[in-house]
Coordinates of C-alpha atoms in Angstrom, one line a residue:
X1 CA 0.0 0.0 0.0
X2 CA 1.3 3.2 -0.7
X3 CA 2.5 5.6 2.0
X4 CA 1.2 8.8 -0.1
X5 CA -1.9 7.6 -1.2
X6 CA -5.0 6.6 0.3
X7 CA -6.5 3.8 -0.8
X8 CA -10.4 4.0 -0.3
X9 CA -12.2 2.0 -2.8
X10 CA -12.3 -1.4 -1.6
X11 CA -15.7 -2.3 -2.9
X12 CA -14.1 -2.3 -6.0
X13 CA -10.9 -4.6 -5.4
X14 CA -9.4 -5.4 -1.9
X15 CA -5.3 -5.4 -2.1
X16 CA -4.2 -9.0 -2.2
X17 CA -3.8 -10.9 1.1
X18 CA -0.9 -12.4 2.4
X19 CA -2.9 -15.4 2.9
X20 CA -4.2 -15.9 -0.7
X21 CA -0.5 -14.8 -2.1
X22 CA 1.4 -17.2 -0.3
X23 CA -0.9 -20.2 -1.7
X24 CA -0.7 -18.6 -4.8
X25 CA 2.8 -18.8 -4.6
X26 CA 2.8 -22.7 -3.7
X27 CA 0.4 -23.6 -6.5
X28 CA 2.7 -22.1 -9.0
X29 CA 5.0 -24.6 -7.4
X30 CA 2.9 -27.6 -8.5
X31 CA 2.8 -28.6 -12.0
X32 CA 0.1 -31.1 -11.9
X33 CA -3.2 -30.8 -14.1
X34 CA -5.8 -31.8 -11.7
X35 CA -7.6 -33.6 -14.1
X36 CA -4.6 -35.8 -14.3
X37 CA -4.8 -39.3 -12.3
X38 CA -1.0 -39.3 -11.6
X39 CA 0.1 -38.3 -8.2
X40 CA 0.9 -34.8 -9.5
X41 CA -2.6 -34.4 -10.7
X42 CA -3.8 -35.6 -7.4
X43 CA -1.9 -33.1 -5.2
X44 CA -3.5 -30.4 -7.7
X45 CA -6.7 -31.7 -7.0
X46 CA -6.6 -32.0 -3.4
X47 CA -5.7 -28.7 -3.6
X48 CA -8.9 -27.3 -5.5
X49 CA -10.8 -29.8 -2.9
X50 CA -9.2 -27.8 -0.2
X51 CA -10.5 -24.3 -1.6
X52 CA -13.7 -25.2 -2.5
X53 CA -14.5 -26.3 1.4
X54 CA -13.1 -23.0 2.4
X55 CA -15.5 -21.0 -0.2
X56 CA -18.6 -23.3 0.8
X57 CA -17.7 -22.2 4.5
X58 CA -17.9 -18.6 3.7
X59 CA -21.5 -19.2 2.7
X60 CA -22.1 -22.4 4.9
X61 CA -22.7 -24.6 1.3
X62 CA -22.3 -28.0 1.0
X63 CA -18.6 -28.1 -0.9
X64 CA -20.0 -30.1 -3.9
X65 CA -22.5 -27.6 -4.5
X66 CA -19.3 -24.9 -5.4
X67 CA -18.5 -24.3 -9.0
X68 CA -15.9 -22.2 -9.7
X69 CA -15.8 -19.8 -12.7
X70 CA -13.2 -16.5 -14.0
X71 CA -15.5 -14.3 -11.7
X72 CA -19.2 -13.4 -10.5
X73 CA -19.9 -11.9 -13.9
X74 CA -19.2 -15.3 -15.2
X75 CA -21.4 -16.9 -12.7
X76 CA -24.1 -14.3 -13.0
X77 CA -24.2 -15.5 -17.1
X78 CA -24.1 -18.7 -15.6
X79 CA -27.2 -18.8 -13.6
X80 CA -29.2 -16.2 -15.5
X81 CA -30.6 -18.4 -18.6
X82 CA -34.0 -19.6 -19.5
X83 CA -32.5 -23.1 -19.6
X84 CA -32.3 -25.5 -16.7
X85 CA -32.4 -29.0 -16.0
X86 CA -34.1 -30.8 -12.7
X87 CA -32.0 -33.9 -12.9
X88 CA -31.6 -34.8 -16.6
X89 CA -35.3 -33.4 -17.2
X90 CA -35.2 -29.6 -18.6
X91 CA -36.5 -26.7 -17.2
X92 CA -37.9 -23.6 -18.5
X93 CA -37.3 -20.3 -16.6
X94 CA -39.8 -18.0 -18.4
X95 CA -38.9 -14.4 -16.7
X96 CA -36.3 -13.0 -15.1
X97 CA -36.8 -10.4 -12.4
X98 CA -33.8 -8.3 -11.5
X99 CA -34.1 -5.5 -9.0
X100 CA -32.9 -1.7 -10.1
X101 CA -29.7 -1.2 -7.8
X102 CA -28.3 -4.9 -9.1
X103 CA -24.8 -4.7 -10.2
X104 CA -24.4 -4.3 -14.4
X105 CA -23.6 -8.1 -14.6
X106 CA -27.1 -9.1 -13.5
X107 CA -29.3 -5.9 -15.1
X108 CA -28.2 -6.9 -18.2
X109 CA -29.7 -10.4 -17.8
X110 CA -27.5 -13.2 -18.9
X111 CA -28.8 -15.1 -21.4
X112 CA -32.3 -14.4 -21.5
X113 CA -33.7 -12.1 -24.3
X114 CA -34.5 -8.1 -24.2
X115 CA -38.3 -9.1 -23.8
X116 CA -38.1 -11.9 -20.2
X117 CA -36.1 -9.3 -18.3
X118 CA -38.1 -7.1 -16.1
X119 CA -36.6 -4.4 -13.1
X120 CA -38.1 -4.1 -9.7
X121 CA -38.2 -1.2 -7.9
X122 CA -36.6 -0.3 -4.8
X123 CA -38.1 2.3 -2.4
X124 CA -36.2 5.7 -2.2
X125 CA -33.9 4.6 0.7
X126 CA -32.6 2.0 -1.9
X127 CA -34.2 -1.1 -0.3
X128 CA -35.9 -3.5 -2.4
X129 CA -39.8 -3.0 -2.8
X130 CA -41.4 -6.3 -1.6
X131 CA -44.7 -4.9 -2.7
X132 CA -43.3 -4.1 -6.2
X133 CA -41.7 -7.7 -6.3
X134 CA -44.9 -9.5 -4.8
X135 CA -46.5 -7.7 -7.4
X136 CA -44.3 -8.7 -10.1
X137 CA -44.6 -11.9 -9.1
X138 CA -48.8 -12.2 -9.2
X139 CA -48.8 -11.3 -12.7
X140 CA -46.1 -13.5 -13.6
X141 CA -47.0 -15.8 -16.7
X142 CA -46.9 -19.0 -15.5
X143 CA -46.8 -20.8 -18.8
X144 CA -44.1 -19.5 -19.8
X145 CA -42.2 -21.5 -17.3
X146 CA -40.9 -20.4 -13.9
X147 CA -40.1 -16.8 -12.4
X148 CA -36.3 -16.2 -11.5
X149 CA -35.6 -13.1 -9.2
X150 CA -31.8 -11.5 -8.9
X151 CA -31.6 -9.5 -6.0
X152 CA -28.0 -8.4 -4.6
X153 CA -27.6 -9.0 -0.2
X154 CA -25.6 -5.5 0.0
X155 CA -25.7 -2.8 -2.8
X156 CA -21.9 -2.4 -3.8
X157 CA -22.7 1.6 -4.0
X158 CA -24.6 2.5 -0.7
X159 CA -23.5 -0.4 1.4
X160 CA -27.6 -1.0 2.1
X161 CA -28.1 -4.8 3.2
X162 CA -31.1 -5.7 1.3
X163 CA -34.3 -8.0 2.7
X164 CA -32.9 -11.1 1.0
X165 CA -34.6 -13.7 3.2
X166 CA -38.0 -12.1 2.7
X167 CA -37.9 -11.9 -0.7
X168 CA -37.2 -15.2 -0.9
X169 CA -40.7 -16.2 1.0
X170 CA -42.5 -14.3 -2.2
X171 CA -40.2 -16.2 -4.5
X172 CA -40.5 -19.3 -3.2
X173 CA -44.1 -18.4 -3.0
X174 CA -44.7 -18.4 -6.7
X175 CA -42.4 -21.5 -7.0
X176 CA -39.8 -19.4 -8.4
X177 CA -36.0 -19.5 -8.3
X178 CA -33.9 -16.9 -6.5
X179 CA -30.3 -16.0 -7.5
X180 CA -28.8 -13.8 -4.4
X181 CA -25.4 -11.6 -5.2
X182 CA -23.2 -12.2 -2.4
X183 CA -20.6 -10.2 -3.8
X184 CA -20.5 -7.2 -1.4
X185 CA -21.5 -9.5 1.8
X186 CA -19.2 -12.2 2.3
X187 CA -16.6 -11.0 5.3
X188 CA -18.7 -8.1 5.9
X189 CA -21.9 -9.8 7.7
X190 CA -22.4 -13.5 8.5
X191 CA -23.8 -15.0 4.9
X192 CA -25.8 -18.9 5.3
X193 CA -27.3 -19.8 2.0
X194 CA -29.7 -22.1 4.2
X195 CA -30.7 -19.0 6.5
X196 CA -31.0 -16.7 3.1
X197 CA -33.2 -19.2 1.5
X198 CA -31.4 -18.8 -1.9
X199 CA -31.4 -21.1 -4.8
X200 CA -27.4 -19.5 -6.1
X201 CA -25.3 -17.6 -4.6
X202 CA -22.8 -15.5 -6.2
X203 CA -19.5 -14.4 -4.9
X204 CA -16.2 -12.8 -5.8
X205 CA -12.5 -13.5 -4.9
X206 CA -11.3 -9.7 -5.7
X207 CA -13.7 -8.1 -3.4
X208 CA -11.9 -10.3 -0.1
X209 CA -8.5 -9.9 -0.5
X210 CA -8.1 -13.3 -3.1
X211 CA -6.6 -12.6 -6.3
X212 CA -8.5 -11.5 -9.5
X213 CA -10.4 -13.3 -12.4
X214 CA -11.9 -16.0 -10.2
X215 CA -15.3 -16.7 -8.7
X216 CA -17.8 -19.0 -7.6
X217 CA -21.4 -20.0 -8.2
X218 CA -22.6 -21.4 -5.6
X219 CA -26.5 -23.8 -5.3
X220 CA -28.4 -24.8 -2.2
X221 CA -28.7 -28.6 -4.1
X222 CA -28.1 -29.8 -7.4
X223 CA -30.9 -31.0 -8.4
X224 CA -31.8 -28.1 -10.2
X225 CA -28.7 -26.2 -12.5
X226 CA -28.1 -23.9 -15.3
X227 CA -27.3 -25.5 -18.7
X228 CA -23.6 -25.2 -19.0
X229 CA -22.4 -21.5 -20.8
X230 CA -18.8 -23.2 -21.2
X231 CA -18.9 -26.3 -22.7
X232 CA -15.8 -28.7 -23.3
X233 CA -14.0 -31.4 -21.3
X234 CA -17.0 -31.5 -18.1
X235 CA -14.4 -30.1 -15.1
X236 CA -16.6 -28.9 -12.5
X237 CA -18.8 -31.6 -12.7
X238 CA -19.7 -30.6 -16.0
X239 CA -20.7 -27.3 -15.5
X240 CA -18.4 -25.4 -16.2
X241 CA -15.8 -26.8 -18.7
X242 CA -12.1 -25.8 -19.1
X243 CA -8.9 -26.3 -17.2
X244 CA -9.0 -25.3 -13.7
X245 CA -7.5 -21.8 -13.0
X246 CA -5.0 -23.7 -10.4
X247 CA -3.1 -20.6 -8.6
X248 CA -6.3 -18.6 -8.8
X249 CA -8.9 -21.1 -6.5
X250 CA -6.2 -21.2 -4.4
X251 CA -5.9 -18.0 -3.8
X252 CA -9.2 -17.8 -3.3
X253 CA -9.8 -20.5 -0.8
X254 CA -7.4 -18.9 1.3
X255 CA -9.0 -15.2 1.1
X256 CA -12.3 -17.2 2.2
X257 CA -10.8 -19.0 5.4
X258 CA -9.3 -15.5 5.9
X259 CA -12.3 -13.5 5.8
X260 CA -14.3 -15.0 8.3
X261 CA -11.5 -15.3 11.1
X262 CA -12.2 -12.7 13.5
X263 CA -14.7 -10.8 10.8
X264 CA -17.0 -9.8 13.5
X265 CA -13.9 -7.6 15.7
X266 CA -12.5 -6.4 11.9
X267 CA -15.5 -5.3 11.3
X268 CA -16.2 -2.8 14.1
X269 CA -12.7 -1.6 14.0
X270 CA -13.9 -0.6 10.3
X271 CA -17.5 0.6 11.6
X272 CA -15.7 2.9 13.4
X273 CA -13.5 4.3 10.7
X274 CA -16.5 4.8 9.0
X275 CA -18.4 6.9 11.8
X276 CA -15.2 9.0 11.7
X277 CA -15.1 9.6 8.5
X278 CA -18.8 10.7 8.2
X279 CA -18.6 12.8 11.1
X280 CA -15.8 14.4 9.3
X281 CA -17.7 14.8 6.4
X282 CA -20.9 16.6 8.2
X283 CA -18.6 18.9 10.0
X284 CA -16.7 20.3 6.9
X285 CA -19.9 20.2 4.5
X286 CA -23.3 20.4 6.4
X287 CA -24.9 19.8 3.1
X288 CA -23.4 16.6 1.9
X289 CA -25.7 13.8 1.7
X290 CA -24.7 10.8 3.1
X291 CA -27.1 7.9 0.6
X292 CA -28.3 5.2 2.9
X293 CA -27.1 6.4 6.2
X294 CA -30.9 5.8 7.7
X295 CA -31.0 2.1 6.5
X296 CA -29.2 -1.3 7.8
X297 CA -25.4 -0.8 6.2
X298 CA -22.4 -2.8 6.0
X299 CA -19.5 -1.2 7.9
X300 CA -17.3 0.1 5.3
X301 CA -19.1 1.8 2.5
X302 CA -20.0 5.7 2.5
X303 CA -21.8 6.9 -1.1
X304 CA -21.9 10.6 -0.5
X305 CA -22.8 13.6 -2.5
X306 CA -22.1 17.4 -2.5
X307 CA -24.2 19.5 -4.2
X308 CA -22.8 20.9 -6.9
X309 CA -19.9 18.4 -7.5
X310 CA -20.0 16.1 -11.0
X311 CA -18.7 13.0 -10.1
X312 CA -16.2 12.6 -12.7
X313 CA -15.1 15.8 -11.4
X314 CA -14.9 14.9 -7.7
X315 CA -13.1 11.8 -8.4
X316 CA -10.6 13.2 -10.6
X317 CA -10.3 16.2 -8.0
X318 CA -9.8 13.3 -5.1
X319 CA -7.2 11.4 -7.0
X320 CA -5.6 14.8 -7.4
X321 CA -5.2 15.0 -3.4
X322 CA -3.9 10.9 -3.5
X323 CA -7.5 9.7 -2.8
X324 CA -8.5 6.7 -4.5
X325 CA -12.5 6.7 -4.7
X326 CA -15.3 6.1 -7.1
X327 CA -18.1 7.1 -8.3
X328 CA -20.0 3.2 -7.9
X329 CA -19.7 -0.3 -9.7
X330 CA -15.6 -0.3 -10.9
X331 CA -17.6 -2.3 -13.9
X332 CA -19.2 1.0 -15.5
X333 CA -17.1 3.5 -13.9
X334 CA -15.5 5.0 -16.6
X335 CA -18.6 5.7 -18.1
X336 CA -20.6 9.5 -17.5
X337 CA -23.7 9.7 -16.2
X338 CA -25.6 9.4 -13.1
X339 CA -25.6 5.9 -11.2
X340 CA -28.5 3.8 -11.8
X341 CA -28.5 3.3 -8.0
X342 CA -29.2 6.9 -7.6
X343 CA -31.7 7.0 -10.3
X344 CA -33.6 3.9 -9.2
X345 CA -33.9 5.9 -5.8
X346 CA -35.6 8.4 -7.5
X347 CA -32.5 11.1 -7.5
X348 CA -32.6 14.3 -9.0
X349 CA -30.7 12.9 -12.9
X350 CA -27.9 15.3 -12.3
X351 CA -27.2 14.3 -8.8
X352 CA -23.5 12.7 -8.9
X353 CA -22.2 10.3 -5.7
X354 CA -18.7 9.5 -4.6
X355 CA -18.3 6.3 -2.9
X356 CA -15.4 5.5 -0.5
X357 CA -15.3 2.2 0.7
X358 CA -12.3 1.0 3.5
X359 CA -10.9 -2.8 4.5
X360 CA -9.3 -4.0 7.1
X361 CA -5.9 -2.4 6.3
X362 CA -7.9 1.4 6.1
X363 CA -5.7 3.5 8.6
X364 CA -7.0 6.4 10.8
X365 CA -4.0 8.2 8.8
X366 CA -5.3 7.6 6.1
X367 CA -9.3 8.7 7.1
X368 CA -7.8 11.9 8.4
X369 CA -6.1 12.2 4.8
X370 CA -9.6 11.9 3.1
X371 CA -11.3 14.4 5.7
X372 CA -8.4 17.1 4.9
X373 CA -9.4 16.5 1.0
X374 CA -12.9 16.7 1.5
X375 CA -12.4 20.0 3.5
X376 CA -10.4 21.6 0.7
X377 CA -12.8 20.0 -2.2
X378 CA -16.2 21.6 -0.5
X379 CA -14.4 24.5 0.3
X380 CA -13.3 25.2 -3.5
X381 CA -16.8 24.0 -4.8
X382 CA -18.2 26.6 -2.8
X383 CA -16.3 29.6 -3.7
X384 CA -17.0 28.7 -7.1
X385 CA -21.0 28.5 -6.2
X386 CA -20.3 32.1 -4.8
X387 CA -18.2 33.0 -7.5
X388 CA -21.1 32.3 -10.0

């Protein structure tokens, strides 16, 4: 980590973990393919045994229920397709029901078409709208085959933990199937699949400190899967073909054992970060608006506006003073425009949001360094308000 920067956009990517580098670092040590039955394959598959236990514990999944893919985007085009199978008998998932704030990978709906994709509203604190979803749900064709609903467990923007499990009643309800987006919870808040009631799960190594371009997708059985989107030599018990991305599972398995030891005491040091840092942020700028703060929150993420400020032009401005921010989902950052979060909360359209988001190696140095930034940004955006 850098001694001049402050690095404050972990909901994006979380600096690799000594824990996941070092079994990196071993599994580059290995040649075995662990498809191979020789005793070199073997070690290499005993090691992708070993990870996939410590990514089922993260969720409390049965390990044989884990398949690993190059990320939750892949696992989100995974899951999200008409076609299933219950046991070697296909399945037909006529509608897919995504709520607004979802992250880009599930809004744009995986492999169904333009026309069996439908958004459900959230409430202007960002929550999801069970009465919008129960309502979606009622008018549901049911010939067309079964309803899927996509709903995220924390927003990656506003850090809002979202009514997963009661959603899932209504889904279940209806005799639908409920993908969850576990991408933002997992070493932030206990996660059970079981508790949640979910179908899938989908979670990311990045986002806990295990190396990039590796993911999971993750079922409550397997009775009921996705039609494979990568087809070729059956790995991952045919669901996901292609040779196994060694070094990256087990970096990942050892992000997962690492994010839940002690998660509960490394999240309150964080909490408390994160008070400071808004309390900083209300005494230097009484007008900022801090999205969410009213609602159920993980411990790390603050989505803020100041009037007057463009994002693109607060983040560069930030980045300027060695704060690394953003303006939302890393996936669509570079692009200009408001966040859909914002917009789905029923935001004024030219309303921009920063979003700084801290981990567990977030200094009080380093919050200090972001209040002293904010002070000078607010201050400059309001001599040129006055100015004008």
């Amino acid at each position: 980590m850098s001694k001049t920067r402050a690095y404050l956009d972990w909901n994006a990517t979380a600096p690799l973990g000594e824990a996941a580098r070092r079994a990196m670092l071993d599994a580059y040590d290995l040649p075995g393919n662990a498809s191979s039955v020789h005793g070199e394959g073997r070690a290499a598959r005993a090691g992708i045994d070993r990870a996939r236990r410590q990514v089922a514990a993260l969720v409390g999944a049965d390990p044989q229920h884990v398949t690993f893919t190059s990320g939750a985007t892949e696992a989100a085009n995974l899951v999200l397709t008409p076609a299933f199978r219950m046991g070697r008998a296909p399945l037909v998932i006529g509608h897919l029901y995504v709520s607004a704030i979802e992250h880009p990978a599930l809004r744009e709906g995986g492999r169904f078409g333009a026309g069996q994709v439908s958004e459900i509203a959230v409430t202007p604190q960002g929550v999801l709208d069970l009465a919008a979803l129960a309502a979606k749900l009622d008018a549901h064709d049911a010939a067309s085959g079964l309803p899927m609903v996509a709903v995220m467990l924390v927003n990656n923007e506003t850090g809002i933990i979202q009514p997963v499990a009661e959603a899932a009643a209504l889904v279940h309800g209806k005799g639908g199937v409920l993908v969850v987006d576990a991408v933002q919870a997992v070493g932030r808040i206990p996660v059970d699949i079981a508790a949640l009631d979910a179908d899938f799960l989908i979670v990311s190594s990045h986002k806990i400190a295990g190396p990039k371009g590796v993911g999971a997708l993750i079922s409550r059985g397997e009775v009921m899967m996705p039609q494979p989107l990568i087809r070729g030599g059956g790995q991952e018990k045919g669901h996901r073909s292609g040779t196994e991305n060694f070094p990256g599972i087990l970096g990942f398995g050892a992000a997962a054992e690492a994010a839940l030891a002690d998660m509960e005491t490394r999240n309150i040091a964080i909490g408390a970060l994160r008070q400071r840092l808004e309390e900083g942020m209300r005494a230097a700028a009484a007008d900022v608006i801090i999205h969410g703060a009213g609602e159920q929150r993980v411990s790390n993420t603050t989505f803020f506006t100041l009037p007057g400020l463009k994002s693109e032009t607060g983040q560069i401005a930030f980045d300027l003073e060695g704060i690394a921010l953003s303006a939302g989902s890393a996936c669509s950052s570079g692009k200009v425009g408001q966040s859909h979060v914002l917009a789905a909360m029923g935001c004024d359209a030219d309303m921009g949001a920063l979003r700084m988001s801290l981990g567990p190696l977030t200094t009080e140095a380093e919050i200090e360094k972001a209040l002293a930034a904010f002070a000078r940004i607010s201050g400059r955006r309001k001599a040129a308000g006055q100015a004008a």
